[in-house]
Coordinates of C-alpha atoms in Angstrom, one line a residue:
M1 CA 258.3 150.3 93.4
S2 CA 257.4 146.4 94.1
S3 CA 257.0 144.1 90.7
S4 CA 255.9 140.5 92.8
R5 CA 252.6 141.6 93.9
K6 CA 250.7 138.2 93.1
S7 CA 247.6 139.4 91.0
W8 CA 245.1 136.9 93.3
K9 CA 246.0 139.0 96.8
R10 CA 245.8 142.0 95.3
A11 CA 242.2 141.2 94.2
L12 CA 241.8 140.3 97.1
L13 CA 242.8 142.8 99.2
A14 CA 240.8 145.8 96.6
A15 CA 237.4 143.8 96.2
G16 CA 238.0 143.5 101.0
A17 CA 239.6 147.0 101.1
A18 CA 236.4 149.1 102.6
G19 CA 236.0 147.0 106.3
I20 CA 239.8 145.9 107.0
V21 CA 241.5 147.8 109.9
V22 CA 245.1 147.9 110.5
A23 CA 246.6 146.3 112.8
P24 CA 250.2 148.3 114.6
L25 CA 253.1 147.1 113.6
V26 CA 255.4 146.3 116.8
S27 CA 258.4 148.6 116.8
G28 CA 262.1 148.0 116.3
P29 CA 265.3 149.4 115.9
A30 CA 264.7 153.1 114.8
Q31 CA 264.8 156.9 114.6
A32 CA 261.0 158.2 115.6
D33 CA 258.6 156.9 118.4
A34 CA 255.7 154.9 117.0
A35 CA 254.0 155.2 120.4
A36 CA 253.6 159.0 119.7
G37 CA 252.2 158.6 116.2
T38 CA 255.1 159.4 114.0
A39 CA 256.5 156.5 111.6
T40 CA 260.1 154.8 112.8
L41 CA 262.7 154.2 109.8
E42 CA 264.2 150.8 110.4
V43 CA 268.2 151.9 108.3
L44 CA 268.8 148.5 106.3
A45 CA 271.6 149.5 104.3
T46 CA 274.0 152.6 104.4
G47 CA 276.1 154.0 101.3
L48 CA 274.1 153.9 99.4
K49 CA 275.2 155.8 95.6
N50 CA 272.4 158.4 94.4
P51 CA 269.9 155.0 95.1
R52 CA 266.6 155.1 92.9
D53 CA 263.7 152.3 93.6
I54 CA 263.2 149.6 94.7
T55 CA 261.9 145.9 94.4
A56 CA 260.5 143.7 97.3
L57 CA 260.7 140.0 95.8
N58 CA 259.0 137.1 97.2
D59 CA 261.5 135.7 98.9
G60 CA 262.7 138.7 100.6
T61 CA 265.1 139.9 98.2
L62 CA 265.2 143.9 98.2
L63 CA 266.9 144.9 95.0
V64 CA 268.1 148.9 94.6
A65 CA 268.9 150.7 91.6
E66 CA 271.8 153.0 92.4
S67 CA 272.7 155.6 89.5
G68 CA 276.1 156.1 91.1
E69 CA 278.6 158.8 90.9
G70 CA 279.9 159.6 87.6
L71 CA 283.0 159.2 86.5
V72 CA 285.0 160.0 89.7
G73 CA 287.4 163.1 89.4
C74 CA 285.0 165.0 87.4
A75 CA 286.4 168.3 86.8
A76 CA 283.5 170.3 88.8
G77 CA 280.9 171.8 86.6
V78 CA 281.6 169.0 83.6
Q79 CA 279.0 166.2 83.4
C80 CA 281.5 163.2 82.8
A81 CA 280.0 160.0 81.9
G82 CA 281.6 156.4 84.5
A83 CA 281.1 152.9 84.7
T84 CA 279.6 153.4 88.7
G85 CA 276.0 152.7 88.4
S86 CA 275.3 149.0 90.2
I87 CA 272.7 147.1 91.7
Y88 CA 272.0 146.8 95.4
K89 CA 271.2 143.7 97.3
V90 CA 269.8 143.4 100.7
K91 CA 268.1 139.9 101.5
G92 CA 268.1 139.6 105.5
T93 CA 271.8 140.5 106.7
S94 CA 273.5 139.8 103.3
K95 CA 273.9 142.4 102.1
S96 CA 276.3 143.2 98.9
R97 CA 276.1 144.8 95.2
V98 CA 275.7 142.2 93.1
V99 CA 275.9 144.5 89.9
T100 CA 278.7 146.2 89.3
G101 CA 279.7 148.8 85.7
L102 CA 277.2 150.4 84.7
S103 CA 276.6 153.9 83.0
S104 CA 276.7 156.6 85.1
V105 CA 276.5 160.5 84.4
A106 CA 277.2 163.4 86.8
A107 CA 279.0 166.8 87.4
G108 CA 281.9 167.2 88.7
P109 CA 280.8 168.5 92.1
A110 CA 281.7 172.3 93.0
A111 CA 283.5 171.7 96.1
A112 CA 285.0 169.3 97.6
G113 CA 282.7 167.1 99.3
A114 CA 279.6 168.5 98.0
P115 CA 277.5 166.2 96.6
V116 CA 277.5 164.6 93.6
I117 CA 274.1 164.4 92.0
A118 CA 274.0 160.7 89.5
A119 CA 271.6 159.6 86.5
G120 CA 272.2 155.7 85.9
P121 CA 270.6 152.6 86.9
A122 CA 266.5 153.9 88.3
R123 CA 264.7 150.4 88.1
V124 CA 265.8 146.8 88.9
V125 CA 263.8 144.2 88.0
P126 CA 265.4 140.2 88.2
D127 CA 265.0 138.7 84.4
P128 CA 263.5 135.1 84.4
L129 CA 265.9 133.6 82.8
G130 CA 268.7 135.2 84.7
G131 CA 270.7 138.4 85.5
Y132 CA 268.7 141.4 86.1
L133 CA 266.5 144.2 83.9
V134 CA 268.1 147.4 84.1
L135 CA 266.4 151.0 83.3
S136 CA 268.3 153.6 83.5
S137 CA 267.9 157.4 84.0
F138 CA 269.9 160.3 81.5
G139 CA 269.3 163.8 83.5
G140 CA 266.8 165.7 80.8
N141 CA 268.3 167.8 77.8
R142 CA 269.3 164.9 76.3
T143 CA 269.5 163.7 73.2
T144 CA 271.5 161.0 71.3
A145 CA 274.6 163.5 70.1
D146 CA 274.6 164.8 74.0
R147 CA 275.0 160.8 75.5
D148 CA 277.3 160.0 72.1
A149 CA 279.4 162.6 72.9
L150 CA 280.3 161.4 76.4
G151 CA 281.6 158.7 75.7
A152 CA 281.9 154.2 75.4
N153 CA 280.9 154.8 79.5
A154 CA 276.9 156.8 78.7
S155 CA 275.9 153.9 76.6
Q156 CA 273.8 152.5 78.8
L157 CA 271.8 155.7 79.7
G158 CA 268.7 156.7 79.4
K159 CA 267.2 152.5 78.2
L160 CA 266.2 149.6 79.1
F161 CA 268.4 147.1 79.2
R162 CA 269.0 143.1 79.7
T163 CA 272.8 142.2 82.1
R164 CA 273.1 138.8 80.9
D165 CA 273.3 139.7 77.2
A166 CA 273.1 143.8 77.1
K167 CA 270.0 143.4 74.8
V168 CA 268.5 147.6 74.6
L169 CA 264.6 146.5 74.9
G170 CA 264.2 150.3 74.7
D171 CA 266.0 153.4 73.6
L172 CA 264.0 156.2 75.2
V173 CA 266.7 158.6 74.4
D174 CA 266.5 157.2 70.6
H175 CA 263.2 157.6 70.4
E176 CA 262.9 161.0 71.7
T177 CA 265.4 162.6 69.4
R178 CA 263.4 160.9 66.9
L179 CA 259.7 161.7 67.4
N180 CA 259.5 164.0 70.0
P181 CA 255.9 162.9 70.9
D182 CA 255.2 166.1 73.2
A183 CA 256.7 168.8 70.4
G184 CA 258.4 170.5 73.6
D185 CA 262.7 170.5 73.4
L186 CA 264.7 167.6 72.5
N187 CA 264.7 166.2 76.7
A188 CA 264.5 162.5 77.6
N189 CA 265.5 161.2 81.0
P190 CA 263.5 157.4 81.5
W191 CA 261.6 157.5 84.8
G192 CA 260.3 153.8 85.4
F193 CA 258.4 150.8 84.0
V194 CA 256.4 148.0 84.5
R195 CA 255.7 144.7 82.1
Q196 CA 253.1 144.3 79.5
G197 CA 252.4 141.5 77.3
S198 CA 256.0 140.7 75.4
G199 CA 256.4 144.4 76.1
Y200 CA 257.5 147.2 78.7
L201 CA 255.3 150.4 79.5
I202 CA 258.5 153.0 80.0
T203 CA 257.5 156.3 81.6
D204 CA 259.7 159.3 80.4
A205 CA 259.9 162.5 83.6
A206 CA 261.4 164.5 80.9
A207 CA 259.5 164.1 77.4
N208 CA 256.2 163.6 79.3
T209 CA 255.3 160.2 77.9
V210 CA 254.9 157.2 78.3
V211 CA 256.1 155.0 75.6
R212 CA 255.8 151.2 74.9
A213 CA 258.5 148.8 74.0
A214 CA 259.0 145.2 72.7
S215 CA 260.2 142.5 72.4
D216 CA 262.4 143.3 69.7
G217 CA 263.0 146.7 71.9
T218 CA 261.8 149.0 68.8
T219 CA 259.6 152.8 71.0
T220 CA 256.1 153.3 70.0
T221 CA 254.8 156.3 71.9
A222 CA 251.5 155.0 74.3
H223 CA 250.8 158.3 75.8
V224 CA 251.8 161.6 75.9
L225 CA 250.2 163.0 79.4
P226 CA 249.5 166.5 79.1
K227 CA 250.8 170.0 80.9
N228 CA 248.4 170.8 83.9
Q229 CA 246.7 174.2 83.3
L230 CA 247.8 175.6 86.6
S231 CA 246.5 179.4 85.6
N232 CA 244.7 180.9 82.0
T233 CA 248.5 182.3 81.8
T234 CA 250.2 179.3 83.0
A235 CA 251.0 175.8 82.3
A236 CA 253.6 173.3 83.6
E237 CA 255.2 170.7 81.8
S238 CA 253.7 167.0 83.1
V239 CA 256.8 165.0 84.4
P240 CA 255.7 161.2 84.2
T241 CA 257.7 159.4 87.1
A242 CA 256.0 156.3 88.6
I243 CA 254.2 154.1 86.7
I244 CA 252.6 150.3 88.2
K245 CA 249.8 147.9 87.2
D246 CA 247.0 146.6 89.5
W247 CA 246.0 143.6 89.6
D248 CA 243.7 143.5 86.7
G249 CA 245.7 144.9 84.4
T250 CA 245.0 149.1 85.5
L251 CA 247.8 150.6 85.1
Y252 CA 248.1 153.9 87.5
V253 CA 250.8 157.0 86.2
A254 CA 252.3 159.8 88.8
D255 CA 253.3 163.5 87.4
M256 CA 255.7 166.0 89.7
S257 CA 253.2 168.8 86.9
G258 CA 256.5 170.4 86.9
G259 CA 258.0 170.3 90.8
N260 CA 255.1 172.8 91.5
P261 CA 253.3 173.0 94.9
G262 CA 250.1 171.0 94.8
A263 CA 250.0 170.2 91.1
S264 CA 251.4 167.3 91.3
R265 CA 248.4 164.2 89.6
I266 CA 248.4 160.6 89.9
W267 CA 246.6 159.0 86.8
K268 CA 244.5 156.2 85.8
I269 CA 244.1 153.5 82.4
E270 CA 241.8 151.5 82.6
P271 CA 243.2 148.3 79.9
G272 CA 242.3 149.4 76.0
G273 CA 241.4 153.1 78.0
Q274 CA 242.9 157.0 77.8
P275 CA 244.9 158.6 80.9
Q276 CA 242.6 159.6 83.1
V277 CA 242.9 161.9 86.4
F278 CA 242.4 160.1 89.7
A279 CA 244.4 162.4 92.3
T280 CA 244.5 165.8 92.2
G281 CA 245.9 168.0 94.7
L282 CA 249.2 166.3 95.5
T283 CA 252.9 167.6 95.4
N284 CA 255.8 166.0 94.1
V285 CA 255.1 162.6 93.8
V286 CA 257.9 160.1 92.4
D287 CA 257.0 156.6 93.2
L288 CA 254.1 153.9 93.9
D289 CA 252.9 151.0 95.2
F290 CA 249.5 149.4 96.7
D291 CA 249.3 148.9 100.2
W292 CA 248.4 145.6 101.4
K293 CA 245.1 146.8 102.0
G294 CA 245.0 147.5 98.0
D295 CA 244.7 151.2 98.4
L296 CA 247.8 153.6 96.3
L297 CA 250.7 154.4 98.9
A298 CA 252.5 157.6 97.2
L299 CA 255.8 159.1 97.6
T300 CA 256.8 162.7 97.1
Y301 CA 260.5 163.4 97.0
S302 CA 259.3 167.5 99.1
K303 CA 256.3 168.7 100.3
T304 CA 257.1 172.1 99.0
T305 CA 259.1 173.7 96.2
L306 CA 261.6 172.4 94.9
A307 CA 263.7 175.5 94.6
G308 CA 265.9 176.2 97.4
P309 CA 266.7 174.0 100.6
P310 CA 264.7 170.9 100.2
S311 CA 262.4 169.8 102.2
A312 CA 261.2 166.5 103.5
G313 CA 259.4 164.2 102.1
A314 CA 256.4 162.4 102.0
L315 CA 254.7 158.8 102.3
L316 CA 250.8 158.8 101.4
E317 CA 248.2 156.8 101.7
I318 CA 245.4 157.0 98.9
N319 CA 242.1 155.2 99.3
Q320 CA 241.5 153.5 95.7
F321 CA 237.8 154.1 95.9
T322 CA 237.1 157.4 98.2
K323 CA 240.0 158.8 96.6
A324 CA 240.4 159.6 100.2
V325 CA 244.3 160.8 100.3
K326 CA 245.8 160.7 104.3
E327 CA 249.7 161.7 104.9
I328 CA 251.4 159.0 107.3
P329 CA 253.2 160.9 110.1
T330 CA 257.3 160.9 109.2
G331 CA 258.0 162.9 111.6
D332 CA 260.3 164.5 108.5
Q333 CA 262.4 162.2 108.6
L334 CA 261.9 161.9 104.4
K335 CA 264.6 163.9 103.1
Q336 CA 264.9 163.8 99.3
P337 CA 263.5 159.8 99.2
T338 CA 262.9 158.4 96.0
G339 CA 261.9 155.0 96.0
L340 CA 258.5 152.9 97.2
A341 CA 258.3 149.3 97.0
V342 CA 255.5 147.6 99.0
D343 CA 256.6 143.5 100.2
V344 CA 254.4 140.5 100.1
W345 CA 253.6 141.5 104.0
G346 CA 252.4 145.0 103.4
D347 CA 256.4 145.7 104.4
V348 CA 257.1 149.7 103.3
Y349 CA 260.6 150.7 101.7
V350 CA 262.0 153.2 101.0
T351 CA 265.5 155.0 99.6
N352 CA 266.0 158.6 101.5
N353 CA 269.4 160.9 101.8
T354 CA 269.5 159.8 97.7
V355 CA 271.5 162.7 96.2
G356 CA 275.1 161.4 96.8
T357 CA 276.7 159.1 97.9
G358 CA 275.4 159.0 102.0
G359 CA 272.2 157.2 100.5
T360 CA 269.9 154.8 103.1
L361 CA 267.3 152.2 102.8
V362 CA 264.4 152.7 105.5
K363 CA 262.2 150.4 106.8
V364 CA 259.4 152.8 107.5
K365 CA 256.6 151.1 110.6
Y366 CA 253.7 152.7 111.1

């Protein structure tokens, strides 16, 4: 998700969205034929290690949080922490890792060449005073004792921190271990964050919470997202993922509702208000952003169940006023996508093939 939206531009576009018609984008090097009605994917970077969210800056820079690959050489099935997390930067033709050595955890692969699924840096934004703010995931079923047991390489996992001085701005693992706000299993897996006042709001996908981190690093529970009642006898954990903020301070939070097809929701939280369901009937929404019209774009990790072989993901456009949902045809080219961002020119970016060390950053043209 982009963190560089100009408020005046967002307000103007939102107010006039109903009368705007999308102009077709000019096609370029791609993996599909846009003339046939399918979006094209232009590959901007390859070889990304478990890439997660994207931040688009006003100068055209793209930042990608890479969760890394844990500890290289870790035994099969054993959880090991390494210093392989990083921040990848793309600006024009310049591409490089600008920060390396960040905490990453993964189980050793069961066989040579098998993909390594890692937790680590999940979202990154520039720090106005230099360096970056990094939110690190942890994976779930995790407490402070689990983190301590992984050793020094795990010290940043589950935290929002600054790279310039290593100050911790919020420790979600500690928050869940101490408070367990949803009274469920002790699980912590931070996913996304936005600035609010002098602090931050952070989603914890495993703890089913939105946590407020103050400027001094203390945390309080802002919201516990309720379970999704799927039937008279079945309820799914909410699993909140993306969180974004509109020009007027309104928040939108996506949840995966346990990965159940058709159960994913988007919540709307107006300033000073409580979460209200904005959109339902979606599947596995992992990221959100606003398009150039002021409508919501939602990225889904998978269009079907998470069980079994992975299915293609999807990019959805949701009208903020009518709540109508339209799928942007991508020809099943989105494979386990995780991060989404829209830049100030309206261009859309996605991290694709995000499981393992062969991830890509793509520009979606439609």
